[in-house]
Short mmCIF file of C-alpha atoms and ligand atoms in Angstrom, two decimals:
data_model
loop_
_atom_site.label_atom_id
_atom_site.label_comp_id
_atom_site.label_asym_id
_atom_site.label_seq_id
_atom_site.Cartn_x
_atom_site.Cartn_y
_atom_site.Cartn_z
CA UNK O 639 0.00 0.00 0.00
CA UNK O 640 1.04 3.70 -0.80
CA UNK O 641 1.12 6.68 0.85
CA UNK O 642 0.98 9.77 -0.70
CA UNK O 643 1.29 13.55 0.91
CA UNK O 644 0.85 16.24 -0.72
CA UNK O 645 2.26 19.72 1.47
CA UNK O 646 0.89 22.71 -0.58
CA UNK O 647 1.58 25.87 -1.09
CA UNK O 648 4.65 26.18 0.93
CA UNK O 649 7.52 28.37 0.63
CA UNK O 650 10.15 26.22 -0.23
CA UNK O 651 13.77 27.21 0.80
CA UNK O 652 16.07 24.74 -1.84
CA UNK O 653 19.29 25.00 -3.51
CA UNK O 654 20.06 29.12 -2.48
CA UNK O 655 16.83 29.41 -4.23
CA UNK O 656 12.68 30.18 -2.43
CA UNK O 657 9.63 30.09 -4.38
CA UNK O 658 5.83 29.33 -3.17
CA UNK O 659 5.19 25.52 -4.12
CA UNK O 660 4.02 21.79 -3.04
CA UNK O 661 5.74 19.19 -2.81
CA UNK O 662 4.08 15.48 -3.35
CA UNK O 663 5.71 12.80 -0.75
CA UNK O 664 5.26 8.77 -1.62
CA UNK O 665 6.22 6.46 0.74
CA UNK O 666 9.77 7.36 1.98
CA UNK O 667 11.06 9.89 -0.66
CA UNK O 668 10.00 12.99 -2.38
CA UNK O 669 7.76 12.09 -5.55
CA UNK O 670 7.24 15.58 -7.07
CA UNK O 671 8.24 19.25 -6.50
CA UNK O 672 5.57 21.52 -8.35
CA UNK O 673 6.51 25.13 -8.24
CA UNK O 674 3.73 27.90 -8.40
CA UNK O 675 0.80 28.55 -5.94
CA UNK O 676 -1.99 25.87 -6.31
CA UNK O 677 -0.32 23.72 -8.24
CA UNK O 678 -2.16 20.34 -7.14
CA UNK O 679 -4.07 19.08 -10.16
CA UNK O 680 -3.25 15.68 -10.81
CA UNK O 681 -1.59 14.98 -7.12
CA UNK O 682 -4.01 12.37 -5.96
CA UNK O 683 -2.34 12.32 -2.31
CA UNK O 684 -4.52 10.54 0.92
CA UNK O 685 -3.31 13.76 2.95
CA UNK O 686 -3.27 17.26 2.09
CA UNK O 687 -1.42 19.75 4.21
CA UNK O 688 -2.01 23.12 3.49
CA UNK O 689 1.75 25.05 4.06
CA UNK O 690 0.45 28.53 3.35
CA UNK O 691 2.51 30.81 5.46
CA UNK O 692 5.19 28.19 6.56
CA UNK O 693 8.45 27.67 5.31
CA UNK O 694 9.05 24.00 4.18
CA UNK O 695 12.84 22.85 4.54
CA UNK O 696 15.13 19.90 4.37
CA UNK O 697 15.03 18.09 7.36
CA UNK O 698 18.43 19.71 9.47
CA UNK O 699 21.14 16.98 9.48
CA UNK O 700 23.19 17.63 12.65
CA UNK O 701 26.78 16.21 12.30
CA UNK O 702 27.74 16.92 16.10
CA UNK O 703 25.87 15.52 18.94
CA UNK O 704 27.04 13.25 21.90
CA UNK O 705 23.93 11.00 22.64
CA UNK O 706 25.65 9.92 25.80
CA UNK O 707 24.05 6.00 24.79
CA UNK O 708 25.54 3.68 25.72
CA UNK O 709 26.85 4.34 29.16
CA UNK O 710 26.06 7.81 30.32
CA UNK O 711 22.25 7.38 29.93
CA UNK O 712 21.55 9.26 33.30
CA UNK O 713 22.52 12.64 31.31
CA UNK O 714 20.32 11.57 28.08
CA UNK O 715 19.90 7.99 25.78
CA UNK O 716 19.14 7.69 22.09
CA UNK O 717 15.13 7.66 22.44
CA UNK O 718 14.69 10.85 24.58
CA UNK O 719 17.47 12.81 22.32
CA UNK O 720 15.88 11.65 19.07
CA UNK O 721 12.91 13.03 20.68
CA UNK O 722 14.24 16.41 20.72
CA UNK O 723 15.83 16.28 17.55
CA UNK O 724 12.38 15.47 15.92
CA UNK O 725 11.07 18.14 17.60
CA UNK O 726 14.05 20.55 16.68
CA UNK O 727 13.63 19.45 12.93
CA UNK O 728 16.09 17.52 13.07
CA UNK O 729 16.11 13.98 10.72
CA UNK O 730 19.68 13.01 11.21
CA UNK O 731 22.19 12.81 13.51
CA UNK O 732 26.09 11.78 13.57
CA UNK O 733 27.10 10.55 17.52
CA UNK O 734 30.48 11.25 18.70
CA UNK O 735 32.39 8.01 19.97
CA UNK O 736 32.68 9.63 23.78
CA UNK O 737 30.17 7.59 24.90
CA UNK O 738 31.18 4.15 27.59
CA UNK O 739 32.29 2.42 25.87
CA UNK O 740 33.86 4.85 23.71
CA UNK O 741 33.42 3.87 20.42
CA UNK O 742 36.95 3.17 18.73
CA UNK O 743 36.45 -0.44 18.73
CA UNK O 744 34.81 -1.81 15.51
CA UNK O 745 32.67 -4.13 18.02
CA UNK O 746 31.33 -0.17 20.02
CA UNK O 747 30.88 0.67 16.64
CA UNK O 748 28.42 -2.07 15.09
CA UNK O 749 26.90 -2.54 18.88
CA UNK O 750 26.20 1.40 18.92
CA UNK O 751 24.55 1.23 15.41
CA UNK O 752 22.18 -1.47 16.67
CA UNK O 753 21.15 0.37 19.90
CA UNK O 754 20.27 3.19 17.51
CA UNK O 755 18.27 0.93 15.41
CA UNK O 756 16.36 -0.05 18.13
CA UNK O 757 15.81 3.34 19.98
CA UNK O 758 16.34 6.07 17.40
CA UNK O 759 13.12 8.60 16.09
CA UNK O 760 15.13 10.06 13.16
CA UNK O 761 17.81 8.79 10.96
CA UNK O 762 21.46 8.21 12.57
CA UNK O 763 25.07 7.68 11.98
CA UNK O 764 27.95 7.50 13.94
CA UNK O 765 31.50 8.45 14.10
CA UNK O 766 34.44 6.23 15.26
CA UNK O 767 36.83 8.17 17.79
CA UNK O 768 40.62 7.23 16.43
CA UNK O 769 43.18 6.32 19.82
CA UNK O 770 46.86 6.69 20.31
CA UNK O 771 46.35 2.81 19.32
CA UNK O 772 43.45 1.77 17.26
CA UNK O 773 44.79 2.24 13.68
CA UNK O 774 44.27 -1.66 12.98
CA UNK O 775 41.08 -1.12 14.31
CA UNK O 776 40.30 2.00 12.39
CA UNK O 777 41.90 0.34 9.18
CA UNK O 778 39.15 -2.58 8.90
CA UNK O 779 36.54 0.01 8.84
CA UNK O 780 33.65 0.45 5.91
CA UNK O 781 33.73 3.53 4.55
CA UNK O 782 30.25 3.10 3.54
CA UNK O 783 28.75 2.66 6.68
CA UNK O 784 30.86 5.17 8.90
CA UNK O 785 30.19 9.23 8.72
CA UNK O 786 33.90 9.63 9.90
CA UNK O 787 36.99 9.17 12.34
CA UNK O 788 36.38 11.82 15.37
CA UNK O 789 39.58 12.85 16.85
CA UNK O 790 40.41 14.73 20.27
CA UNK O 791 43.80 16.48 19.69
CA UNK O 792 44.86 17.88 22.56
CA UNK O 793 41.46 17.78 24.12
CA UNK O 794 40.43 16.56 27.38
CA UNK O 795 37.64 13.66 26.81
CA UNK O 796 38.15 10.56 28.40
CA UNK O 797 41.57 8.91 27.44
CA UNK O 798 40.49 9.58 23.69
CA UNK O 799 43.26 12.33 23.83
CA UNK O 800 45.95 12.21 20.77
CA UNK O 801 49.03 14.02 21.02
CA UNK O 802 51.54 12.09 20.02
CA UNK O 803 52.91 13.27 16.61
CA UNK O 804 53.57 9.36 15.52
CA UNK O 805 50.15 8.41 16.35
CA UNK O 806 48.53 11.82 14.90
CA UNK O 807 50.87 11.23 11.69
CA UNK O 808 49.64 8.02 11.11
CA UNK O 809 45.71 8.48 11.47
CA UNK O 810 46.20 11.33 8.75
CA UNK O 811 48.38 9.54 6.54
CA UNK O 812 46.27 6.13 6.39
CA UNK O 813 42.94 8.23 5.76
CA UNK O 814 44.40 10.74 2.95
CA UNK O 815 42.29 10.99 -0.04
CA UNK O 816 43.74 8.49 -2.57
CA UNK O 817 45.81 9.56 -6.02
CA UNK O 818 45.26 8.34 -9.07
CA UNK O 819 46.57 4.85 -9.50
CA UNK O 820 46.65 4.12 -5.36
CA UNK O 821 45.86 0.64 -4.12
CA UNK O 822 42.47 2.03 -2.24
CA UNK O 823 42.14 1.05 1.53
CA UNK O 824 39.15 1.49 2.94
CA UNK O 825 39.65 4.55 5.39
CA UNK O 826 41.09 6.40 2.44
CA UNK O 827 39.19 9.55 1.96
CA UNK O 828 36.92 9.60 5.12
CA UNK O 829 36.58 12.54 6.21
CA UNK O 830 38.48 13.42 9.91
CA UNK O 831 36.99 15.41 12.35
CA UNK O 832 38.73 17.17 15.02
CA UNK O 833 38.61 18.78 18.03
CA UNK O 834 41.30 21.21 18.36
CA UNK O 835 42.83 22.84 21.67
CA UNK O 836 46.42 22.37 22.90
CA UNK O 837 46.51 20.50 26.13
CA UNK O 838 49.79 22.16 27.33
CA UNK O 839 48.28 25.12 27.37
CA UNK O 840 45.50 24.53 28.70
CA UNK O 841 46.76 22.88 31.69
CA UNK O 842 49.38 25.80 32.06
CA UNK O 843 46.84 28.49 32.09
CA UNK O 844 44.41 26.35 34.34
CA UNK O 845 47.79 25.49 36.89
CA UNK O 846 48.10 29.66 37.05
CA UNK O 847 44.71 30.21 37.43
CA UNK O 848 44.69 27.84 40.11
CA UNK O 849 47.27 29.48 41.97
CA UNK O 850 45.90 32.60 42.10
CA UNK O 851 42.08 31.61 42.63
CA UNK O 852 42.10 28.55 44.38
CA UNK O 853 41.07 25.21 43.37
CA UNK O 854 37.73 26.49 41.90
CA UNK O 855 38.86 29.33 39.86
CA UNK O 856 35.32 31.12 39.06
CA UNK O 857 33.57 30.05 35.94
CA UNK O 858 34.20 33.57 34.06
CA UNK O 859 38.06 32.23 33.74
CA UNK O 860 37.41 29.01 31.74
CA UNK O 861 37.27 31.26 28.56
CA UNK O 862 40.99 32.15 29.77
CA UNK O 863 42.43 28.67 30.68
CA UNK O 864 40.99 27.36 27.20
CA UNK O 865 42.81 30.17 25.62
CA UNK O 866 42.26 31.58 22.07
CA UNK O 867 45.80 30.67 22.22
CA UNK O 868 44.54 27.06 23.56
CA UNK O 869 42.91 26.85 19.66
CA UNK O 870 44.60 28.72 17.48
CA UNK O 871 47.93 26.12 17.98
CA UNK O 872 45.99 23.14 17.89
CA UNK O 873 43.69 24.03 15.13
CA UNK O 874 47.40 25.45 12.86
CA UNK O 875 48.34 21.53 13.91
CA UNK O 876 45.57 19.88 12.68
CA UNK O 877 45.48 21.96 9.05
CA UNK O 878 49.23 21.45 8.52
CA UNK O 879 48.97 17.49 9.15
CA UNK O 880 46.29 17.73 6.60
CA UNK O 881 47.88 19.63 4.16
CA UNK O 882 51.13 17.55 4.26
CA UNK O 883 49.11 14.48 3.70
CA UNK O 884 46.25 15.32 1.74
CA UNK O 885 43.19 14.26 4.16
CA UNK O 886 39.78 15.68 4.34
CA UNK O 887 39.95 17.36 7.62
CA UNK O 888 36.80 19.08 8.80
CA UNK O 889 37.61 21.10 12.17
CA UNK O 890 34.62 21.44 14.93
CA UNK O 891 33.45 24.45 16.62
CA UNK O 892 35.53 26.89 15.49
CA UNK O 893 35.50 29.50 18.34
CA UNK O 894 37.79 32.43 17.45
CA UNK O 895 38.56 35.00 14.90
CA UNK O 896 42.23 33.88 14.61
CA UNK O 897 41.57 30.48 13.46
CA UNK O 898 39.03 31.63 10.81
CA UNK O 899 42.31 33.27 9.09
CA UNK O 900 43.81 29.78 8.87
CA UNK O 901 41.03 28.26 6.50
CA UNK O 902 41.77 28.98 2.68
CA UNK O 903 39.48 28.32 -0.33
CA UNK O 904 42.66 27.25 -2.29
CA UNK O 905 42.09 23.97 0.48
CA UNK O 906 38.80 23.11 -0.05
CA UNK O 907 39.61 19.84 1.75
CA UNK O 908 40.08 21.26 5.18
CA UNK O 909 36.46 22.75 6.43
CA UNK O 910 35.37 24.21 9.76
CA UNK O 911 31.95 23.58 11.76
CA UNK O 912 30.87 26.33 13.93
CA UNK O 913 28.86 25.21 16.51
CA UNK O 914 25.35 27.01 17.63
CA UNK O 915 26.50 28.01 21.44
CA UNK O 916 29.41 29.96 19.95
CA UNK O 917 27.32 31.70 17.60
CA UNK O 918 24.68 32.43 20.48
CA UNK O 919 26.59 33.55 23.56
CA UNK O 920 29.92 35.43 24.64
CA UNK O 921 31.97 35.79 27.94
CA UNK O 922 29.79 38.40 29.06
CA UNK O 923 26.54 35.67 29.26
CA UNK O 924 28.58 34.01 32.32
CA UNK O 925 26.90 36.95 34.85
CA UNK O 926 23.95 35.71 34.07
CA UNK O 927 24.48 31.89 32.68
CA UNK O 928 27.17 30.89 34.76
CA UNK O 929 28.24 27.17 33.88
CA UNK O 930 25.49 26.30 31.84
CA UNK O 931 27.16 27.69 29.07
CA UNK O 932 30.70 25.72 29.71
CA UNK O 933 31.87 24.24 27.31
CA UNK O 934 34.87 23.26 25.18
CA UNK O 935 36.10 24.79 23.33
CA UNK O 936 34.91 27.67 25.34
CA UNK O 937 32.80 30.46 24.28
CA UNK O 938 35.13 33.38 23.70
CA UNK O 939 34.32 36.94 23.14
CA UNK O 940 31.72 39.16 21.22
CA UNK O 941 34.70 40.16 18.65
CA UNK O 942 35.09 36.25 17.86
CA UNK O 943 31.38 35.62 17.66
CA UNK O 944 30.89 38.98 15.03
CA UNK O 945 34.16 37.23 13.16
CA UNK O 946 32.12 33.50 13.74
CA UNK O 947 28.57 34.89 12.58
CA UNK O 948 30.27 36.60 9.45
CA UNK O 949 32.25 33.52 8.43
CA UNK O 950 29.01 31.63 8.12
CA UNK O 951 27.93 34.03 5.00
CA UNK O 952 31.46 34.37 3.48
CA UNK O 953 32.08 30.54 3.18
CA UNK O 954 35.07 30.50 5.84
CA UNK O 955 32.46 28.16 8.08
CA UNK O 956 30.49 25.31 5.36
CA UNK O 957 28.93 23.90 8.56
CA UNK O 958 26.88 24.25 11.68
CA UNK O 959 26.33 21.78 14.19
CA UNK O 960 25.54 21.88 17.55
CA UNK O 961 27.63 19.89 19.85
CA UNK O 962 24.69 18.98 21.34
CA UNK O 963 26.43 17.71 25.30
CA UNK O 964 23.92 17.18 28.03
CA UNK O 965 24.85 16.73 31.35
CA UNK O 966 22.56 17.25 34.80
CA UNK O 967 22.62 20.18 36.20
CA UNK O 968 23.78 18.94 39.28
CA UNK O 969 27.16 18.08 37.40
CA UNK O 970 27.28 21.75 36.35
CA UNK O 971 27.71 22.62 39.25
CA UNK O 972 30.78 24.61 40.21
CA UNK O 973 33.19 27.22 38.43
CA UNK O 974 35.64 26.96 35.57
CA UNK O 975 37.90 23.26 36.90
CA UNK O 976 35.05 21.60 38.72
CA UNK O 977 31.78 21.92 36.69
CA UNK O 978 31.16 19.50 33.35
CA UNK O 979 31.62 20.96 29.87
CA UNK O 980 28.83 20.62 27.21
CA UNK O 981 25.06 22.07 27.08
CA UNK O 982 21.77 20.70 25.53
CA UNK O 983 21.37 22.27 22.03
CA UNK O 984 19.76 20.28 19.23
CA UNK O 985 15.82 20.86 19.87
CA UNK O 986 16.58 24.65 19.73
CA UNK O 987 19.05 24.95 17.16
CA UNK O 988 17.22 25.56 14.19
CA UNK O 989 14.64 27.86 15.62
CA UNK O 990 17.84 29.69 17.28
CA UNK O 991 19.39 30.17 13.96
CA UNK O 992 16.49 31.33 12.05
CA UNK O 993 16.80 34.44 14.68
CA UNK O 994 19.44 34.80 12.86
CA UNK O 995 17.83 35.14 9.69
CA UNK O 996 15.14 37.83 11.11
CA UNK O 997 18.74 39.93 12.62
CA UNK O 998 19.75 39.77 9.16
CA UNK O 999 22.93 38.05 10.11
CA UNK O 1000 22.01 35.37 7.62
CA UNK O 1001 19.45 34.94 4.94
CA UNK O 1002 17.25 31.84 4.81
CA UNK O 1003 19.24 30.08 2.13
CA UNK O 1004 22.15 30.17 3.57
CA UNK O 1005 21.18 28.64 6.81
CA UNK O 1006 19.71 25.31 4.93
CA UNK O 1007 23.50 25.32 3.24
CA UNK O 1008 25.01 25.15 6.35
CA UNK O 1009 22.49 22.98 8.46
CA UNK O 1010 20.71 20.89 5.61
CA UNK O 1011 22.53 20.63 2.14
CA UNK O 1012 26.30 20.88 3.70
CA UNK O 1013 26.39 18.50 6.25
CA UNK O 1014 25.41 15.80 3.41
CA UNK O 1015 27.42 17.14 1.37
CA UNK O 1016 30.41 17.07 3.17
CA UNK O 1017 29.75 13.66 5.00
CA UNK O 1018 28.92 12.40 1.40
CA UNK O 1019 25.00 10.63 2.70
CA UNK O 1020 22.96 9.48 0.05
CA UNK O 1021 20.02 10.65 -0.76
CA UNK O 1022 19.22 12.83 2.08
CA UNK O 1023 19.68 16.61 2.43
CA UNK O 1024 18.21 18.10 0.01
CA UNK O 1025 14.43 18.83 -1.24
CA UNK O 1026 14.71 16.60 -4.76
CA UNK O 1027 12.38 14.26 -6.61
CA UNK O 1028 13.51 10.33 -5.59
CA UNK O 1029 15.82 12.17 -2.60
CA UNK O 1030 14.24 10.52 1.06
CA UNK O 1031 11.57 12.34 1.81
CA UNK O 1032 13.71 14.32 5.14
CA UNK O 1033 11.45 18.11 5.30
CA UNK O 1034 11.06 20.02 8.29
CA UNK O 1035 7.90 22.69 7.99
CA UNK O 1036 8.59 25.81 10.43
CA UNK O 1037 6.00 28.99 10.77
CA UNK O 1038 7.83 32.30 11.24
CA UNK O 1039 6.42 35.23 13.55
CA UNK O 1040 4.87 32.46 15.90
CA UNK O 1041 6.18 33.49 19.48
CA UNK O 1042 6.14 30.82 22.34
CA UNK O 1043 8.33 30.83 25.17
CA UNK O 1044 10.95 28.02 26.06
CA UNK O 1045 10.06 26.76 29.51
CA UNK O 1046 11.19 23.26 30.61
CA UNK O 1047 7.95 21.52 30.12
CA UNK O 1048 8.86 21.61 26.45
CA UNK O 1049 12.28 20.24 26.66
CA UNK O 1050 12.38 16.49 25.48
CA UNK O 1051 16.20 16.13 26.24
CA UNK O 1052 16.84 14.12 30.03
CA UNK O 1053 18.53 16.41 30.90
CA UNK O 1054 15.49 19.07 31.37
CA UNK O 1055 17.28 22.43 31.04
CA UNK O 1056 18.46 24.72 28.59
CA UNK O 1057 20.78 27.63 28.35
CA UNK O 1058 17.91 29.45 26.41
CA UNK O 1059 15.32 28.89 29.00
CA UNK O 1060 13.08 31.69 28.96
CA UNK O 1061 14.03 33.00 25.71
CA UNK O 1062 10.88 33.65 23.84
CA UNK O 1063 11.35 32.00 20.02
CA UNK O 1064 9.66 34.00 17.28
CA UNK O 1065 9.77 31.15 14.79
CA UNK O 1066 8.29 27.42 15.29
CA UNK O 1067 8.75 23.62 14.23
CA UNK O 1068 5.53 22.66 13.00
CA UNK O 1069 5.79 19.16 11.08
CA UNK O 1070 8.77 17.13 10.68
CA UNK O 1071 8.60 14.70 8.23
CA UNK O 1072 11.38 11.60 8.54
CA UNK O 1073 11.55 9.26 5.77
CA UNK O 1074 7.84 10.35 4.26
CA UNK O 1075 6.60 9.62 7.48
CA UNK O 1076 5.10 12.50 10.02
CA UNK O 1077 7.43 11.63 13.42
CA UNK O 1078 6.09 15.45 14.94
CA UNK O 1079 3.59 17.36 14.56
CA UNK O 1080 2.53 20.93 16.72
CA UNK O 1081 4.39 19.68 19.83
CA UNK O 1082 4.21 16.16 19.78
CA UNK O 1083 5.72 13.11 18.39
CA UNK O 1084 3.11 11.22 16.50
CA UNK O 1085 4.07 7.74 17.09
CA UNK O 1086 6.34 6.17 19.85
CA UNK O 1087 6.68 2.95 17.37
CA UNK O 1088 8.68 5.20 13.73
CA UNK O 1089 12.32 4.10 13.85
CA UNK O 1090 14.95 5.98 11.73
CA UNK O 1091 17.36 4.17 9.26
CA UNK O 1092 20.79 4.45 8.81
CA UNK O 1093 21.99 6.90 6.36
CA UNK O 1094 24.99 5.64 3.93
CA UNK O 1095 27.47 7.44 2.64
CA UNK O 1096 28.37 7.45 -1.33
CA UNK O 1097 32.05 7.08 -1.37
ZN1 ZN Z 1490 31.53 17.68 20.70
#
């Protein structure tokens, strides 16, 4: 039996380009795209939706979240944050491997796909975290099936810190894109994310800090023990590895103004992701936010925001994600060495960066580049990503001047709280459609039984 939706008279936003139209779902993909108001005749569709007034999208595909499942499921687990991603817009999410166990075993790495098979809402896919010592690991990988290798340099997550120039050398060398004429392995090419702040550094400036502060140096210092500085060498590291072997390096949450000078458009290979707390806060937000908005990288000032927030119109930034890290409040407790790192983010990300749009920071296109049509793009997923006729049917319908206020009864993350709590949203998530079929609709996820699939990669 068939399904067949038909959302009319939408404003589509597709491919830098928005025009009033409808577009016909069957099943699990995108049948038709009809441009031009009322252009229905001949759509025989069981549903009819009528879009007048919304905005109809490409599902968001956020390629930065830590799920915290399996191991750390009293901060959040797969079914809960799918939840909020559905309800964010959200169709498809890449997991980081920080998880328990951390996934840089090929056995994490098939066991974590299943448990997302089983519990996910939206579509999924998962990165493996490289090791001082999992190359032989990392080398029977499937290219196919994995979004990427994740890699802490110099950062402090678990023991999945690398920072030993063999080990780094290696991981960049075995994954470089292949030359003409190259036996192919089966890393080669995948792209290699990385988290870039000097550890040296950081535990200098925190040592210093500690001296003069005490042993809970108040949380308006973390910005200063993980330094601009902090970035800037680790992020110089990363792009000169990649240039010297030729790997597709993709660096997260950019957070400064200096690093943005280091990315070139003679290098389209190396790419930076700027993630949606730097783009929302500054150092001045501690007064008032205190450790909820930790994090690491930290946020830095309102001169590297401005510098962040412009990069995401002049290409500098191709990506944003969200770096979506819950953690109970309880364990934010504390100032700059003793509270946890990492906020809730993905259920308000896209509503938070169409603000954007209305501060005419960015325009509406450019935000489904860098949330929709890049992330597949640069992760290479089939079929997803973009509104086009046989593409899975991934849309997200949002209405713009529709204020509500956030308040925690409409958080779906475990974690119940949110940096942005209280912030009244002018725009709102309406329907989002995974796979053809409606997961939310106007606050609620329709059915507890829709599973996502796993999204492959075409490399
Ligand atoms: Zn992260």
């Amino acid at each position: 039996m068939h399904t067949r939706t038909l959302i009319s008279n939408a404003t589509i936003v597709n491919e830098g380009r928005s025009f009033i139209g409808s577009v016909l779902i069957e099943d699990d993909h995108i049948e038709t795209i009809a441009e031009g108001y009322n252009k229905i005749s001949g759509f025989a569709a069981d549903t009819v939706i009528n879009a007048s007034g919304c905005i109809l999208l490409p599902g968001v595909i956020d390629e930065h979240v830590h799920l915290r499942d399996p191991g750390l499921t009293h901060k959040a687990d797969i079914t809960t944050e799918s939840r909020a991603a559905a309800a964010g817009g959200i169709t498809t999410f890449l997991d980081m491997p920080n998880t328990l166990p951390q996934t840089t075993s090929l056995k994490a790495f098939q066991e974590k796909l299943a448990l997302m098979e089983q519990k996910s809402h939206v579509n999924y896919g998962c990165f493996f975290g490289a090791t001082q010592d999992n190359l032989e690991e990392m080398l029977r990988l499937d290219r196919r099936k994995v979004c990427g290798i994740k890699l802490f340099m110099g950062a402090s997550t678990g023991n999945m810190l690398v920072d030993n120039d063999l080990a780094l050398d290696a991981i960049f060398e075995q994954t470089s894109m292949p030359q003409t004429g190259d036996k192919q392995k089966k890393v080669h090419g995948l792209p290699v994310m990385v988290h870039c702040e000097d550890s040296e550094i950081i535990a200098r400036n925190m040592t210093a800090c500690k001296e003069k502060y005490g042993c809970d140096p108040d949380i308006r210092f973390h910005s200063e023990i993980r330094s601009e500085e902090a970035c800037l060498s680790s992020t110089r590291r990363a792009i000169a590895l990649a240039k010297k072997h030729h790997t597709r390096l993709h660096v997260a949450h950019v957070s400064t103004a200096s690093e943005l000078k280091l990315f070139s458009k003679d290098t389209p290979y190396i790419t930076a992701e700027a993630c949606v707390p730097h783009l929302l806060f500054t150092n001045e937000d501690y007064h008032q936010l205190g450790a909820r908005i930790k994090c690491n990288p930290s946020i830095k000032t309102i001169a590297d925001r401005t510098a962040l927030r412009k990069a995401l119109t002049d290409g500098t930034i191709s990506i944003i994600g969200t770096d979506h890290a819950p953690h109970t409040l309880q364990e934010k407790s504390g100032g700059a060495a003793k509270a946890v790192s990492g906020m809730p983010m993905l259920q308000f990300s896209l509503v938070s960066m169409l603000e954007l749009v209305d501060e005419r920071i960015l325009s509406l296109e450019r935000v489904v580049e860098l949330m929709c049509h890049a992330p597949a793009r640069l992760f290479n997923i089939e079929n997803r990503g973009y509104l086009r006729e046989g593409f899975k049917a991934d849309l997200v319908l949002v209405r713009p001047q529709s204020p509500w206020t956030l308040t925690p009864n409409r958080i779906e993350s475990r974690c119940n709280w949110s940096p942005l709590e209280g912030h009244t949203f002018r725009w709102r998530i309406e329907k989002t459609f995974c796979n053809g079929f409606l997961i939310y609709n106007k606050g609620a996820l329709t059915d507890e039984n829709f599973r996502g699939l796993a999204v492959t990669y075409d490399r």
